[in-house]
PDB file of C-alpha atoms in Angstrom:
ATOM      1  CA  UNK A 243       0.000   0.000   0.000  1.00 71.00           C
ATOM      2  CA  UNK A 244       1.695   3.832  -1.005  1.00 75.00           C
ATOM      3  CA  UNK A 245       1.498   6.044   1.208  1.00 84.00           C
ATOM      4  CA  UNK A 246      -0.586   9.349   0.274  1.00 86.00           C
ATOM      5  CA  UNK A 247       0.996  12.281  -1.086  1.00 89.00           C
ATOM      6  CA  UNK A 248      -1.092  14.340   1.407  1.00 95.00           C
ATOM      7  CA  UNK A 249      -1.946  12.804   4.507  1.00 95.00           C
ATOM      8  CA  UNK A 250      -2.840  16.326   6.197  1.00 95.00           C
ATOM      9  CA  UNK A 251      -5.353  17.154   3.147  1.00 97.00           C
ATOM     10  CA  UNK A 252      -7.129  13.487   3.586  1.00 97.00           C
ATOM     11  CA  UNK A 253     -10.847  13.579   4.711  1.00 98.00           C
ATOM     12  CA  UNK A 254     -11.901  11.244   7.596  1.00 98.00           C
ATOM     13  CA  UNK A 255     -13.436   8.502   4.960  1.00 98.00           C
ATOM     14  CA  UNK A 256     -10.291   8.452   3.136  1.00 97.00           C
ATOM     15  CA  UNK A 257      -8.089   8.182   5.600  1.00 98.00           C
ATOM     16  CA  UNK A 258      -9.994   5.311   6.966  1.00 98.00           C
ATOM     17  CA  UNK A 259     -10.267   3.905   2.963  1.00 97.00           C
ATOM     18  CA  UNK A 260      -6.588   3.451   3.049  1.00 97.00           C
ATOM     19  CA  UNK A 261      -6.563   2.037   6.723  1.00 98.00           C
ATOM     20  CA  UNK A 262      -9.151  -0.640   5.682  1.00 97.00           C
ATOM     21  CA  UNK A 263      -6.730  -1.478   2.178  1.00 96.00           C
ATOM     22  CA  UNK A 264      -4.141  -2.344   4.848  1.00 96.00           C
ATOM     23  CA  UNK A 265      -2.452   0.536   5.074  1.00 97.00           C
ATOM     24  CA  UNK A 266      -0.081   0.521   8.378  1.00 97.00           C
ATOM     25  CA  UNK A 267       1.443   4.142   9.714  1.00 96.00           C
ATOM     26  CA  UNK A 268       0.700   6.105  12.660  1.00 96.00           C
ATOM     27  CA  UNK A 269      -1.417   9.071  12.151  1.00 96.00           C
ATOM     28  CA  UNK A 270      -0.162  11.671  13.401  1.00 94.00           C
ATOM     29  CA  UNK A 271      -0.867  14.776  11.281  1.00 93.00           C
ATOM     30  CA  UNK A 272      -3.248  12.878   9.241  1.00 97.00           C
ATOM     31  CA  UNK A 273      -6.764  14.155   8.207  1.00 97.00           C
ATOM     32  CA  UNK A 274      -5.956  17.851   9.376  1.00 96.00           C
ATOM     33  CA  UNK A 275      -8.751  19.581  11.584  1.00 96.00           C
ATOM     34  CA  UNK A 276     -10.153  15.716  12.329  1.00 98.00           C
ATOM     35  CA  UNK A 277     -10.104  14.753  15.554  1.00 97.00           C
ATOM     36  CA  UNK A 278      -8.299  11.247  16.452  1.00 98.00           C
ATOM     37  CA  UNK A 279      -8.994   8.953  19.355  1.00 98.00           C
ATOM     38  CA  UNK A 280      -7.744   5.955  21.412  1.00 98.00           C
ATOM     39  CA  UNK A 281      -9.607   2.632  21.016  1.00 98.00           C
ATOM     40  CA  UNK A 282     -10.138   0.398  23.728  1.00 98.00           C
ATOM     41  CA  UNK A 283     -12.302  -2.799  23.376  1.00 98.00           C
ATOM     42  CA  UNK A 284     -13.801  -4.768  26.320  1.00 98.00           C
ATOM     43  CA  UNK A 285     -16.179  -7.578  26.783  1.00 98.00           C
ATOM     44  CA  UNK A 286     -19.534  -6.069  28.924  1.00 98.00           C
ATOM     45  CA  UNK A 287     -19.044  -7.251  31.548  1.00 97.00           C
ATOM     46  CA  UNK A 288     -15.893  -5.321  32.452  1.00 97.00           C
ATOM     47  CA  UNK A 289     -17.248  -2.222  30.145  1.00 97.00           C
ATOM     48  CA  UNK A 290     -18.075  -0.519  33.443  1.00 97.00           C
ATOM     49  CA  UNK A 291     -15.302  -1.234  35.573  1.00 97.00           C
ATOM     50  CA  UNK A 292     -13.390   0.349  32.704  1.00 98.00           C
ATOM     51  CA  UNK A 293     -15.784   3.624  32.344  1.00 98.00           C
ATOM     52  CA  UNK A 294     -15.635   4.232  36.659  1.00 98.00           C
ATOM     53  CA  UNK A 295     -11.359   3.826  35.882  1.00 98.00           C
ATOM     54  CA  UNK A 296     -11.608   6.701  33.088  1.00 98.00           C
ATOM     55  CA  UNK A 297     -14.123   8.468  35.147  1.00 98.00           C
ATOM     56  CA  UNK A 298     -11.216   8.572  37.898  1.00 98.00           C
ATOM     57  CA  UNK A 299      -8.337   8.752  35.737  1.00 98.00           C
ATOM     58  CA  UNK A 300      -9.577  12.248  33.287  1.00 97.00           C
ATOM     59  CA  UNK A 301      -6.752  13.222  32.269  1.00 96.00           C
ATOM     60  CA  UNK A 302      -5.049  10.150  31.071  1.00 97.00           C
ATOM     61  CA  UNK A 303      -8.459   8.680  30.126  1.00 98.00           C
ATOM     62  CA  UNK A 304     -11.134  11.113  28.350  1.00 98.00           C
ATOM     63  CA  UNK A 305     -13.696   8.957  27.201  1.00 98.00           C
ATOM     64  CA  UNK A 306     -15.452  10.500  23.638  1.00 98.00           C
ATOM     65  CA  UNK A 307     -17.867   8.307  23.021  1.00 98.00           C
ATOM     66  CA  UNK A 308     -18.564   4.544  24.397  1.00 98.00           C
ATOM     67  CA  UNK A 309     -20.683   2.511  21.896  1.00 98.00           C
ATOM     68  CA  UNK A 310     -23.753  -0.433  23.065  1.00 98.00           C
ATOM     69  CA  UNK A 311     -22.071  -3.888  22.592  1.00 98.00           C
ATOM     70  CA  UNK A 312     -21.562  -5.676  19.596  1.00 97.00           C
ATOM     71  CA  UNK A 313     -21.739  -2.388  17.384  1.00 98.00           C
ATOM     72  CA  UNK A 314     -18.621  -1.514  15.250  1.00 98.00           C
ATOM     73  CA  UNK A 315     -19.433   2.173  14.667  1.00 98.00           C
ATOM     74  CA  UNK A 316     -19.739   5.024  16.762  1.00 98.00           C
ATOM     75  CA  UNK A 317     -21.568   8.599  16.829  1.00 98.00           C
ATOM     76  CA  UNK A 318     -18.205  10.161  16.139  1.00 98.00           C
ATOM     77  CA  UNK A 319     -17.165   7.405  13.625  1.00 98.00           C
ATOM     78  CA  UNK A 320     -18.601   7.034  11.346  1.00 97.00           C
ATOM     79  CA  UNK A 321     -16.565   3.588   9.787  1.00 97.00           C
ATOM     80  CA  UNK A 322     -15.905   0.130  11.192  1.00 98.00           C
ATOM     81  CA  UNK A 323     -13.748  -0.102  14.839  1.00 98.00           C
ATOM     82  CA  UNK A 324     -12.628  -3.235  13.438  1.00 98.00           C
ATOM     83  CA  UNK A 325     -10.948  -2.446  10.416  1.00 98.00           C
ATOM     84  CA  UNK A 326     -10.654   1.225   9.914  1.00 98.00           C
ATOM     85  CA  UNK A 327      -7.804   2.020  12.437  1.00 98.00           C
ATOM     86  CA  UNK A 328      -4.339   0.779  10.850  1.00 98.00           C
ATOM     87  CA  UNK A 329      -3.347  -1.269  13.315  1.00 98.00           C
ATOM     88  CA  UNK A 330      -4.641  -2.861  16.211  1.00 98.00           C
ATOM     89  CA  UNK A 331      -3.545  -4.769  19.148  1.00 98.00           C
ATOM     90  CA  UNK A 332      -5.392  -7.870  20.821  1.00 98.00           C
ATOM     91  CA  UNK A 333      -4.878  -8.870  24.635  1.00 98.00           C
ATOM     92  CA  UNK A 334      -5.484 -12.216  26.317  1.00 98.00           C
ATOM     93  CA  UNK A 335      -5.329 -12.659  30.117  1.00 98.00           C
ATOM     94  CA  UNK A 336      -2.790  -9.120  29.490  1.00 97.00           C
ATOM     95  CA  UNK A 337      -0.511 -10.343  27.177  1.00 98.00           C
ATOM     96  CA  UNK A 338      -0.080  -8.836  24.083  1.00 97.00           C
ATOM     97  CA  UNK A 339      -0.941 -11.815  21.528  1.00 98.00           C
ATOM     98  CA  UNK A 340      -1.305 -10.306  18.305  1.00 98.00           C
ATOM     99  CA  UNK A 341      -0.591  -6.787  16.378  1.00 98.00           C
ATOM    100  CA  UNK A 342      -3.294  -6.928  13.216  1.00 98.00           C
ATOM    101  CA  UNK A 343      -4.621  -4.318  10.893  1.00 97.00           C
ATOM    102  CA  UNK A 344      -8.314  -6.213  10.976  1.00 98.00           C
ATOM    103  CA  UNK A 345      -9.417  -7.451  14.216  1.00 98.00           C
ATOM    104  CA  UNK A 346     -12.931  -8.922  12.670  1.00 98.00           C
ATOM    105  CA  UNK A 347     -11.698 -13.177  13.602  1.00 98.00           C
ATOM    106  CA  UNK A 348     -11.051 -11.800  16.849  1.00 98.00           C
ATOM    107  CA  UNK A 349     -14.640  -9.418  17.576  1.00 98.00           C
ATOM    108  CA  UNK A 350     -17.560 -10.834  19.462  1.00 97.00           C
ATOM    109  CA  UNK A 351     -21.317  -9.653  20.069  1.00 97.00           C
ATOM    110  CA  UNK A 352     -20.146  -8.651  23.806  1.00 98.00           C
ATOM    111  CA  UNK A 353     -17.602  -6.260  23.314  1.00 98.00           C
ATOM    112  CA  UNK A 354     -18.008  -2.560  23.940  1.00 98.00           C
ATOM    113  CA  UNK A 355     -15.524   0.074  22.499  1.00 98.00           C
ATOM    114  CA  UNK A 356     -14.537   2.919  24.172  1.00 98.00           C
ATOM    115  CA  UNK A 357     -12.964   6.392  22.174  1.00 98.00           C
ATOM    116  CA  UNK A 358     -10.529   7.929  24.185  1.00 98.00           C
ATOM    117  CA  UNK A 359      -9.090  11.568  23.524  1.00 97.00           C
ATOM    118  CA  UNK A 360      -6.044  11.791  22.313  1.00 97.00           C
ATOM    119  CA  UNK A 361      -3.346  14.574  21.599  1.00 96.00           C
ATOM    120  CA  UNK A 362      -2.518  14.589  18.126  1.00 95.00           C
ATOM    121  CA  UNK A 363      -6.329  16.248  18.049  1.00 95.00           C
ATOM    122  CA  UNK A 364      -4.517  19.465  19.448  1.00 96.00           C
ATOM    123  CA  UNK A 365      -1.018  19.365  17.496  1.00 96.00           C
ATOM    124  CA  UNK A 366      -2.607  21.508  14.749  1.00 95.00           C
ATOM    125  CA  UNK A 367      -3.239  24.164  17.268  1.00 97.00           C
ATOM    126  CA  UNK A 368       0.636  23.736  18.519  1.00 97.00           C
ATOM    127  CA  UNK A 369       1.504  24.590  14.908  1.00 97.00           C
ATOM    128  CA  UNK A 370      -0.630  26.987  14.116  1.00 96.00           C
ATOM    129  CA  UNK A 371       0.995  28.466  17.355  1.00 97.00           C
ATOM    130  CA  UNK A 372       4.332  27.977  16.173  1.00 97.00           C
ATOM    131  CA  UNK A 373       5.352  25.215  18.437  1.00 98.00           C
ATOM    132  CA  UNK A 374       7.316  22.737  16.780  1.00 96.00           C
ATOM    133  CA  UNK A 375       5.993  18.970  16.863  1.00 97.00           C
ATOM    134  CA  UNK A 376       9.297  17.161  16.484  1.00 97.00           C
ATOM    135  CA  UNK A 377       7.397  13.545  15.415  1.00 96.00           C
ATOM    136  CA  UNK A 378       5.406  15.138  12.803  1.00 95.00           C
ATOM    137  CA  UNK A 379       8.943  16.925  11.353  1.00 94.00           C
ATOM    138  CA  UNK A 380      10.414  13.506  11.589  1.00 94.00           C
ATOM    139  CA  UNK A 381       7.521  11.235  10.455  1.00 92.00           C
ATOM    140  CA  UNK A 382       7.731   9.162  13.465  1.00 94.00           C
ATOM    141  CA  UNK A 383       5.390   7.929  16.278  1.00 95.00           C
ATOM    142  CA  UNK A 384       5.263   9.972  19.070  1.00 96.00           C
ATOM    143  CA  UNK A 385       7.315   8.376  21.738  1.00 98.00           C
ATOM    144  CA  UNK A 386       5.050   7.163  25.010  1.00 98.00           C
ATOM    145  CA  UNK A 387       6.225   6.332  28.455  1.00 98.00           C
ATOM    146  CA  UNK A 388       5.165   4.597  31.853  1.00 98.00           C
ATOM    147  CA  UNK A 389       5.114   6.417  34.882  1.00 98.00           C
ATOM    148  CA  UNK A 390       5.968   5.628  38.024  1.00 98.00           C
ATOM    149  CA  UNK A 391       2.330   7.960  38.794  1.00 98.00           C
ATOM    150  CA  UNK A 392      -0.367   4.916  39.881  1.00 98.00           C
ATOM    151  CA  UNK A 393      -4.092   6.012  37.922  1.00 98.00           C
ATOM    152  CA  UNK A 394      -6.613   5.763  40.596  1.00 98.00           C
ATOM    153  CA  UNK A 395      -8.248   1.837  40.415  1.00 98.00           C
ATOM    154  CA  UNK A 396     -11.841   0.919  39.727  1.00 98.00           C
ATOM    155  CA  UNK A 397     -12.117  -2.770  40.539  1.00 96.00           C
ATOM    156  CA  UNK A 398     -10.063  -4.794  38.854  1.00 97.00           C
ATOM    157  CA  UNK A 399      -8.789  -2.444  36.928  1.00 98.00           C
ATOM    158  CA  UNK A 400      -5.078  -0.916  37.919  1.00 98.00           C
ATOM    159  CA  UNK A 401      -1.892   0.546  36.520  1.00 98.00           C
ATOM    160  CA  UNK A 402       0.431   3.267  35.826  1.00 98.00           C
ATOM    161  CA  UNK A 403      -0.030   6.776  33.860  1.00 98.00           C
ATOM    162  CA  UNK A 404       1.539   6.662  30.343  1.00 98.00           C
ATOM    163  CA  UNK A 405       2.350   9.970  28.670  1.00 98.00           C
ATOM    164  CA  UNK A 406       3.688  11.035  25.359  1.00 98.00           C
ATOM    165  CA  UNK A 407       6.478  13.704  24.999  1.00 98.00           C
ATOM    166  CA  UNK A 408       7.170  16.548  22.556  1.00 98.00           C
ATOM    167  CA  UNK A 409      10.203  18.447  23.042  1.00 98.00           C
ATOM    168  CA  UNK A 410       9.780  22.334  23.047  1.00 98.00           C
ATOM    169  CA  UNK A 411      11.901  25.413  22.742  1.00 98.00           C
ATOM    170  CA  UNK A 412      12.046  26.979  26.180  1.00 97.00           C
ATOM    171  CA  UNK A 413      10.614  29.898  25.109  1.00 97.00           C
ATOM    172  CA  UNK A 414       7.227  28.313  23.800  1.00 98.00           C
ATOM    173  CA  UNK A 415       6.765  26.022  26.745  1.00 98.00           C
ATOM    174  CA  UNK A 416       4.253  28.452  28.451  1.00 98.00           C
ATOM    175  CA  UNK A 417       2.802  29.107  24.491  1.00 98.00           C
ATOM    176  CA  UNK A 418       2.224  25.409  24.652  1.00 98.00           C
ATOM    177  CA  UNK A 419       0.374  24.778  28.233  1.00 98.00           C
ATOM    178  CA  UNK A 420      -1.918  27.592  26.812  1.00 98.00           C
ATOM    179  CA  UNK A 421      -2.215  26.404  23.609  1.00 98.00           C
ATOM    180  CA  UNK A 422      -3.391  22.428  24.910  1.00 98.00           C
ATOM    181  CA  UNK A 423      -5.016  23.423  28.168  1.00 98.00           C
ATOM    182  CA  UNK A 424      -7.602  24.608  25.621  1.00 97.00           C
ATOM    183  CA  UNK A 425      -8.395  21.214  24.961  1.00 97.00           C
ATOM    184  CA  UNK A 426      -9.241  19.217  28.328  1.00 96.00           C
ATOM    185  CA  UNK A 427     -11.235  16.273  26.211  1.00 95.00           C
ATOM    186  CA  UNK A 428      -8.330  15.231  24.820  1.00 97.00           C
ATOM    187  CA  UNK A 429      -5.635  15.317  27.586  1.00 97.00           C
ATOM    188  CA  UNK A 430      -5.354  19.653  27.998  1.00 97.00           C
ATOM    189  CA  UNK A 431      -2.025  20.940  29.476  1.00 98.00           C
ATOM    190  CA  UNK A 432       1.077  18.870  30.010  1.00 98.00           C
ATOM    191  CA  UNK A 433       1.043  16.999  33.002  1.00 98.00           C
ATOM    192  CA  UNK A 434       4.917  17.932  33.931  1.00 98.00           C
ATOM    193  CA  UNK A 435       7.554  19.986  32.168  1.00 98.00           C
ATOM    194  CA  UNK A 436      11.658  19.421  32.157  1.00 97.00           C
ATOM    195  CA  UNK A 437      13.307  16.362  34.159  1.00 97.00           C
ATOM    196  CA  UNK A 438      11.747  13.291  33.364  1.00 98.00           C
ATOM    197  CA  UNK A 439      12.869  11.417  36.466  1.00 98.00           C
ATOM    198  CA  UNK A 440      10.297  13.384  38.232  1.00 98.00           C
ATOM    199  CA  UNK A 441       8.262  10.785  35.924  1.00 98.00           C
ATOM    200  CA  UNK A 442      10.131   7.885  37.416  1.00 98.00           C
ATOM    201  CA  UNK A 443      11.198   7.827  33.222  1.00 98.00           C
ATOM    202  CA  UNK A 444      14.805   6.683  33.192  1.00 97.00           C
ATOM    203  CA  UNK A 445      16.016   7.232  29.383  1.00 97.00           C
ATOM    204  CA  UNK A 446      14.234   9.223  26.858  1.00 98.00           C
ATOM    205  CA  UNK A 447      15.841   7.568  24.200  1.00 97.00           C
ATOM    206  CA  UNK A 448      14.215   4.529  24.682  1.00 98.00           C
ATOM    207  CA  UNK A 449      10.428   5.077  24.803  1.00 98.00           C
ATOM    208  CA  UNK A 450       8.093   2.177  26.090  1.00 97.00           C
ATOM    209  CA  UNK A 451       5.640   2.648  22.997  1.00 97.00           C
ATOM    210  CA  UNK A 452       6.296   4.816  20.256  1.00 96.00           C
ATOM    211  CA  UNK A 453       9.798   5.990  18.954  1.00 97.00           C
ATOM    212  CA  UNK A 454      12.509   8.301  20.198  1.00 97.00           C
ATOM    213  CA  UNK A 455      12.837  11.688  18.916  1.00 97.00           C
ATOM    214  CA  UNK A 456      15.780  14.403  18.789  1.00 96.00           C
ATOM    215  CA  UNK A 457      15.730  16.880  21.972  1.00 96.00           C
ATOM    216  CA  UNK A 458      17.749  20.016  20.652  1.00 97.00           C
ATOM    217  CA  UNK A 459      19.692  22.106  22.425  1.00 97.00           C
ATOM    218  CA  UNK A 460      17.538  24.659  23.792  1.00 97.00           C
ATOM    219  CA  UNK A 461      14.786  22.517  24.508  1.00 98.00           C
ATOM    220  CA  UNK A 462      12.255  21.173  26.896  1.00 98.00           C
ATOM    221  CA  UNK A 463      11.007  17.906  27.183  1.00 98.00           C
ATOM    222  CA  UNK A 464       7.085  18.277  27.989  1.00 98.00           C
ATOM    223  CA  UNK A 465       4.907  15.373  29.145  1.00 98.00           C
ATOM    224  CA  UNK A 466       0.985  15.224  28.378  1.00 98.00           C
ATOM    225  CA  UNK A 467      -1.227  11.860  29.866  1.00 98.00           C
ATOM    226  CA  UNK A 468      -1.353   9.387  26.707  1.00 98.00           C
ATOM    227  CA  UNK A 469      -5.087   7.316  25.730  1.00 97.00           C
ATOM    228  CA  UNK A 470      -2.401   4.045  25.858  1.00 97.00           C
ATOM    229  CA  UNK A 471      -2.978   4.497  29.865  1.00 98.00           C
ATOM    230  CA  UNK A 472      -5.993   2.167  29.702  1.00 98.00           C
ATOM    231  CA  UNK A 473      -3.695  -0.581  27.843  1.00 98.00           C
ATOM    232  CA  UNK A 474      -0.879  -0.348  30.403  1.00 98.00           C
ATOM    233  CA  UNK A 475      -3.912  -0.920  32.562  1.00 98.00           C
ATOM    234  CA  UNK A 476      -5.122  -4.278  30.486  1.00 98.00           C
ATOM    235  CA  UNK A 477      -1.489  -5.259  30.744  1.00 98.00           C
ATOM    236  CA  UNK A 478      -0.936  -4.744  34.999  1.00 98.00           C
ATOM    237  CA  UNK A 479      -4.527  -5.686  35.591  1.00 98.00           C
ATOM    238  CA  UNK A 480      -4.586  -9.085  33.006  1.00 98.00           C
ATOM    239  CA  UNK A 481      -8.723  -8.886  31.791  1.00 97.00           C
ATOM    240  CA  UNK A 482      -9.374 -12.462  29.846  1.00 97.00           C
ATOM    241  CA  UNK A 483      -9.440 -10.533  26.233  1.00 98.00           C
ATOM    242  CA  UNK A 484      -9.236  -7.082  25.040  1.00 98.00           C
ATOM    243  CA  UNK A 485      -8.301  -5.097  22.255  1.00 98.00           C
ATOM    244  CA  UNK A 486      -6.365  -1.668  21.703  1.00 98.00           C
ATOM    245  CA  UNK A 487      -5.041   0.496  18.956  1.00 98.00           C
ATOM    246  CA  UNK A 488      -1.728   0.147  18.086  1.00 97.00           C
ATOM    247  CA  UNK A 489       0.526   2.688  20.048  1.00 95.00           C
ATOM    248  CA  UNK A 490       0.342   5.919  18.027  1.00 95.00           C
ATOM    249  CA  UNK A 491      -2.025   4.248  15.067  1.00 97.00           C
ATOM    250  CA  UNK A 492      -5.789   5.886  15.422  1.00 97.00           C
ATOM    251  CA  UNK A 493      -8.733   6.129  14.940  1.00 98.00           C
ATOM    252  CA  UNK A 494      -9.646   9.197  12.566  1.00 98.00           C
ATOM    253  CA  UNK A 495     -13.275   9.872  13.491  1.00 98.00           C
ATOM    254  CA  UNK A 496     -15.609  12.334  12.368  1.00 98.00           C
ATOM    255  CA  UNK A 497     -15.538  15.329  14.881  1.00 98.00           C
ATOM    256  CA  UNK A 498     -14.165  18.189  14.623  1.00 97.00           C
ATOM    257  CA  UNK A 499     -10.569  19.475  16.762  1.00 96.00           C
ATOM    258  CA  UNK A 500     -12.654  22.532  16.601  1.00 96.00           C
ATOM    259  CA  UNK A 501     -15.209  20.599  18.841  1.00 96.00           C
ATOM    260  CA  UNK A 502     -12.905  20.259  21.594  1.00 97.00           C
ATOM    261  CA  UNK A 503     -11.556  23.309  21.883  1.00 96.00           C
ATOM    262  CA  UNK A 504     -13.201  25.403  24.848  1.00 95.00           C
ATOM    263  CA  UNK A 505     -12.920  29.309  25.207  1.00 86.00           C
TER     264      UNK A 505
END
């Protein structure tokens, strides 16, 4: 599958076209002014254990839309959760057993899917602000780390904080906690700014999901809560079977950044 000349100028269908084809790439900077989400996937009967965890965890967790179970579309996508992301990953007892680009041998009639905000929705606002988005520049994924920060637990259902990093000129580090604040649904200002031990993260260069990216001289690493929080939570907690988007590979849907964005 070739890669589009214009992944920025892509509609939400088209994008979503190419994912079904079998295209794989993360998305960043994909379907410009489209919002993008997290995917998580859970049988029923741990849907609401997994709603009261993102209902205590906000910030890492933003929930945008939860569908009934069984369906494969949502009110902000308007495609099929099991085939329109480009790549997927499938959990058994917490183990990661597969990485797929069409998850329909795995889906059953019980499972509920959960959209979860996530940041790339406000990196066109970072650029329209000037900030630099160094994964974008570099056609990477954005690199994603585990925390030593515990997410409060609902039932069953534990594990650390996972955020994503973007390093930013010191100068438009304040520019950029105004910039994302403005956009609470999907993960608003940075949780923490500068030494990433206060994380408990040991070595930038090698992220837990995701890729590393060049920190210039000059700049500021700057951490926002990451949507693959809930999977780090599948993986500490162990459900029987769940599935995930690929790190950094997500669903396009049909709302507007726009929508997101409060005054």
């Amino acid at each position: 599958m070739v890669m589009p000349m214009d992944p920025a100028g892509l509609t939400p269908r088209e994008a979503r076209e190419l994912f079904r084809k079998g295209l794989v790439t993360p998305t960043a900077g994909w379907a410009a002014g489209w919002a993008q989400a997290n995917l998580l996937v859970l049988p029923e009967e741990r849907a609401y254990e997994f709603l009261l965890f993102a209902q205590r965890n906000p910030r890492a967790c933003p929930v945008l839309d939860v569908t009934e179970a069984g369906e494969v579309s949502a009110s902000i996508f308007d495609g099929d959760l099991r085939t329109d992301l480009p790549a997927y990953r499938v959990y058994r007892d917490g183990e990661p057993v597969a990485e797929v680009s069409d998850v329909r041998e795995y889906w059953r009639d019980d499972l509920v899917s959960f959209l979860i905000g996530c940041s790339f929705t406000f990196e066109g606002a970072l650029l329209e602000a000037g900030v630099p988005v160094r994964h974008i520049e570099a056609g990477t994924n954005v690199p994603m780390y585990r925390t030593d920060r515990e997410c409060r637990p609902a039932g069953r259902l534990s594990g650390p904080m996972v955020v994503s990093m973007r390093p930013v000129p010191a100068s438009l580090v304040a520019e950029a906690v105004r910039v994302t604040a403005r956009y609470p649904a999907v993960h608003g200002a940075p949780v923490h700014v500068g030494d990433p031990a206060a994380l408990g993260i040991t070595d930038l260069g090698r992220p837990d999901f995701g890729e590393p990216v060049e920190i210039r001289a000059g700049e500021t690493p700057v951490f926002w809560a990451c949507g693959v929080t809930p999977q780090a939570a599948v993986m500490r907690s162990r459900p029987p079977f769940a599935i995930g988007h690929a790190p950094g590979h997500m669903a396009v849907t049909d709302a507007r950044d726009s929508a997101y964005l409060v005054p």
